[in-house]
C-alpha positions as a printed Julia matrix, in Angstrom:
255×3 Matrix{Float64}:
 -12.15   -4.08   11.23
  -9.02   -3.57    9.15
  -9.38   -1.79    5.79
  -6.35   -2.45    3.63
  -4.91   -1.83    0.2
  -2.06   -3.82   -1.33
  -0.61   -4.49   -4.77
   2.52   -6.6    -4.28
   1.52   -8.22   -1.01
   3.53   -6.47    1.72
   0.53   -4.62    3.1
  -1.76   -7.6     2.58
   0.61   -9.7     4.7
   0.59   -7.04    7.41
  -3.2    -6.7     7.34
  -3.7   -10.45    7.54
  -1.25  -10.85   10.4
  -2.83   -7.99   12.33
  -6.3    -9.42   11.76
  -5.16  -12.85   12.9
  -3.61  -11.44   16.07
  -6.33   -8.93   16.98
  -9.29  -11.05   15.79
 -10.48   -8.18   13.6
 -12.26   -8.51   10.28
 -10.62   -7.64    6.95
 -11.96   -5.29    4.3
 -10.18   -4.81    0.94
 -10.41   -1.14   -0.04
 -11.14   -1.57   -3.8
 -13.97   -3.99   -3.0
 -15.41   -1.64   -0.39
 -15.3     1.23   -2.91
 -17.45   -0.85   -5.24
 -20.0    -0.94   -2.39
 -19.99    2.87   -2.15
 -17.37    2.78    0.64
 -19.91    1.69    3.24
 -18.46   -0.24    6.2
 -20.56   -1.84    8.94
 -18.92   -1.35   12.34
 -20.15   -2.52   15.71
 -20.56    0.12   18.42
 -17.34   -0.85   20.23
 -15.27   -1.9    17.21
 -11.87   -0.43   16.35
 -10.9     0.5    12.81
  -7.45    0.04   11.31
  -6.08    1.17    7.96
  -3.2    -0.74    6.34
  -1.58    0.45    3.13
   1.79    0.97    1.38
   3.46    4.37    1.33
   3.71    5.84   -2.17
   6.36    8.59   -2.41
   6.19    9.43    1.31
   2.38    9.69    1.46
  -0.72    7.48    1.47
  -1.81    6.2    -1.97
  -4.49    8.32   -3.63
  -6.91    5.38   -3.69
  -6.7     5.19    0.12
  -7.24    8.94    0.48
 -10.29    8.76   -1.77
 -11.62    5.83    0.22
 -11.26    7.71    3.5
 -13.0    10.74    2.03
 -16.0     8.65    0.9
 -16.04    6.2     3.8
 -19.34    5.79    5.63
 -19.49    3.76    8.85
 -22.43    2.57   10.91
 -20.69    3.61   14.15
 -17.8     5.93   14.95
 -14.69    3.74   15.56
 -13.89    3.06   19.21
 -10.16    3.15   18.35
  -8.58    4.21   15.07
  -5.07    3.44   13.84
  -2.94    3.14   10.72
  -0.16    0.67    9.94
   1.74    1.4     6.74
   4.51   -0.37    4.86
   7.4     1.46    3.22
  10.67    0.61    1.52
  12.65    3.05    3.67
  10.79    6.03    5.17
   7.17    7.06    5.61
   7.68   10.82    5.44
   4.62   12.79    6.55
   2.21    9.91    5.9
   0.83   10.04    9.44
   0.25   13.79    9.35
  -1.46   13.65    5.94
  -3.68   10.77    7.02
  -4.51   12.38   10.35
  -5.71   15.55    8.63
  -7.88   13.52    6.26
  -9.56   11.9     9.26
  -9.95   15.24   11.05
 -11.92   16.54    8.07
 -14.41   13.77    8.86
 -14.44   14.68   12.54
 -12.42   11.57   13.48
  -9.3    11.22   15.63
  -6.29    9.04   14.78
  -5.2     7.23   17.93
  -2.06    5.46   16.71
   0.27    5.15   13.73
   2.89    2.51   12.95
   5.24    1.99   10.01
   6.86   -1.25    8.87
   9.94   -1.2     6.63
   9.42   -3.87    3.97
  11.15   -4.93    0.72
  11.22   -2.37   -2.07
   8.77   -2.68   -4.97
   9.14    0.68   -6.78
  11.73    0.56   -9.56
  10.22    2.86  -12.18
  12.96    5.5   -12.17
  16.71    5.44  -12.83
  18.61    4.45   -9.7
  15.62    2.77   -8.06
  16.39   -0.89   -7.39
  14.91   -3.84   -5.55
  16.56   -4.91   -2.32
  19.21   -7.58   -2.48
  18.08  -10.98   -1.23
  20.03  -10.32    1.97
  18.31   -6.98    2.62
  14.94   -8.43    1.69
  15.29  -11.21    4.24
  16.54   -8.75    6.87
  13.54   -6.47    6.39
  11.04   -9.32    6.49
  12.56  -10.74    9.67
  12.53   -7.32   11.35
   8.9    -6.74   10.33
   7.91  -10.09   11.81
   9.67   -9.24   15.07
   8.11   -5.78   15.21
   4.61   -7.14   14.71
   4.21   -8.6    18.21
   4.85   -5.29   19.96
   2.52   -3.37   17.63
  -0.28   -5.87   18.21
   0.09   -5.46   21.97
  -0.19   -1.69   21.66
  -3.27   -1.95   19.45
  -4.93   -4.42   21.81
  -4.24   -2.04   24.71
  -5.67    0.79   22.6
  -2.68    3.02   23.28
  -3.42    6.65   22.45
  -1.82    8.89   21.49
   0.79    6.64   19.91
   3.09    7.52   17.02
   5.74    5.0    16.0
   6.65    5.98   12.45
   9.97    6.07   10.59
   9.58    9.59    9.23
  13.07   10.09    7.78
  15.0    13.2     6.79
  13.68   16.09    4.66
  10.17   14.74    5.2
   8.41   18.01    4.35
  10.26   18.31    1.04
   9.55   14.69    0.13
   5.89   14.56    1.14
   4.85   18.1     0.16
   6.96   18.81   -2.96
   8.17   15.52   -4.45
   5.01   13.52   -3.76
   2.58   15.79   -5.69
   4.95   15.7    -8.68
   5.15   11.92   -8.39
   1.35   11.69   -8.26
   0.92   13.94  -11.3
   3.54   12.42  -13.57
   4.27    8.85  -12.49
   0.91    7.42  -11.38
  -0.04    6.44  -14.9
  -0.25    3.28  -16.99
   0.76    4.89  -20.27
   4.46    3.84  -20.1
   3.56    0.15  -19.69
   4.48   -2.1   -22.6
   4.38   -5.82  -23.29
   7.37   -7.65  -24.74
   7.25  -10.56  -27.18
   7.8   -13.05  -24.37
   4.22  -12.59  -23.1
   2.54  -16.01  -22.78
  -1.03  -14.67  -22.5
  -1.52  -16.28  -19.08
  -3.77  -13.51  -17.76
  -1.94  -13.22  -14.44
  -1.6    -9.45  -14.8
  -5.35   -9.09  -15.26
  -6.04  -11.32  -12.26
  -3.71   -9.56   -9.8
  -4.56   -5.94  -10.64
  -6.35   -4.72   -7.49
  -8.42   -2.13   -9.36
  -9.33   -4.11  -12.52
  -7.24   -1.82  -14.71
  -6.11   -4.56  -17.12
  -8.06   -6.45  -19.77
  -6.66   -9.12  -22.05
  -7.28   -8.2   -25.7
  -6.28  -10.87  -28.21
  -4.24  -12.47  -25.46
  -2.28   -9.34  -24.52
  -2.81   -6.96  -21.58
  -4.37   -3.59  -22.27
  -4.36   -0.97  -19.53
  -7.63    0.88  -18.94
  -6.17    4.17  -17.64
  -7.26    4.13  -14.01
  -3.94    2.82  -12.7
  -3.0     3.4    -9.05
   0.72    2.72   -9.53
   1.01   -0.44   -7.44
   3.14   -2.34  -10.02
   1.42   -5.65   -9.26
   1.2    -6.47  -12.98
   4.94   -6.0   -13.48
   6.04   -7.94  -10.42
   3.63  -10.87  -10.88
   4.29  -11.51  -14.58
   5.73  -15.06  -14.66
   7.99  -14.27  -17.64
   8.77  -10.62  -16.8
   7.26   -9.52  -20.11
   5.69   -6.33  -18.71
   7.89   -3.25  -18.54
   7.29    0.33  -17.39
   9.03    2.43  -20.0
  12.79    1.87  -20.22
  13.67    1.89  -16.54
  12.4    -1.47  -15.23
  14.22   -3.71  -17.69
  16.47   -6.23  -15.96
  15.7    -5.03  -12.42
  14.02   -8.22  -11.23
  10.68   -8.75   -9.52
   9.31   -8.91   -5.99
   5.99   -9.74   -4.42
   5.21  -11.25   -1.07
   6.55  -14.83   -0.98
   8.58  -14.44   -4.2
  12.34  -13.85   -4.16
  13.62  -11.2    -6.53
  15.79  -12.21   -9.45
């Protein structure tokens, strides 16, 4: 089984491709959490986790899911495959320790560099179309080798793009990011909103409700930015820093 979380589609694409190639089942983390994080595993079944890296660490929703996760059998093989815009930092180490607290062992970890989606701060930009295409092509090429290693159940196996100053990024910057920037309070809706409801439909954690035709955030945001990137008229903004920066989600060119 592959348990995955995704907002803008990069990690969903990876999870679906892995499931297709390994013949494993898919489980969407927010839906599983609604079922009290109970997952039925067969006695010889492997368990994979696929998710995006948020500020050089796993998203909090994934960490909460792992903490609450109950399985019918201990996984025969356990791995993570994460997506990141540039570097994964200490994501593997953080995730490994979370599993160890449950008495589980992480066998393998892989990272895939994918197009950027986080643009909520000054200086943060989407990839150019050229870089976007380059990253997607490289991820597709990398996939075959990762699938082979998973099917062989290689362990221990660590193939992550950690990057420089990883301790500073994952241990100092990330907690500040989590405390101050994982919030829906800066979101605003511009006059161009056409009341289509797409933002409500794509939010993976049901954090948006349309009120009189306009989105209202319900204050349990996970910071995925799906609402911003999927808005067909780019009427959703996060404070002052996303204006004019374009949009990206899997299968949609930025502009």
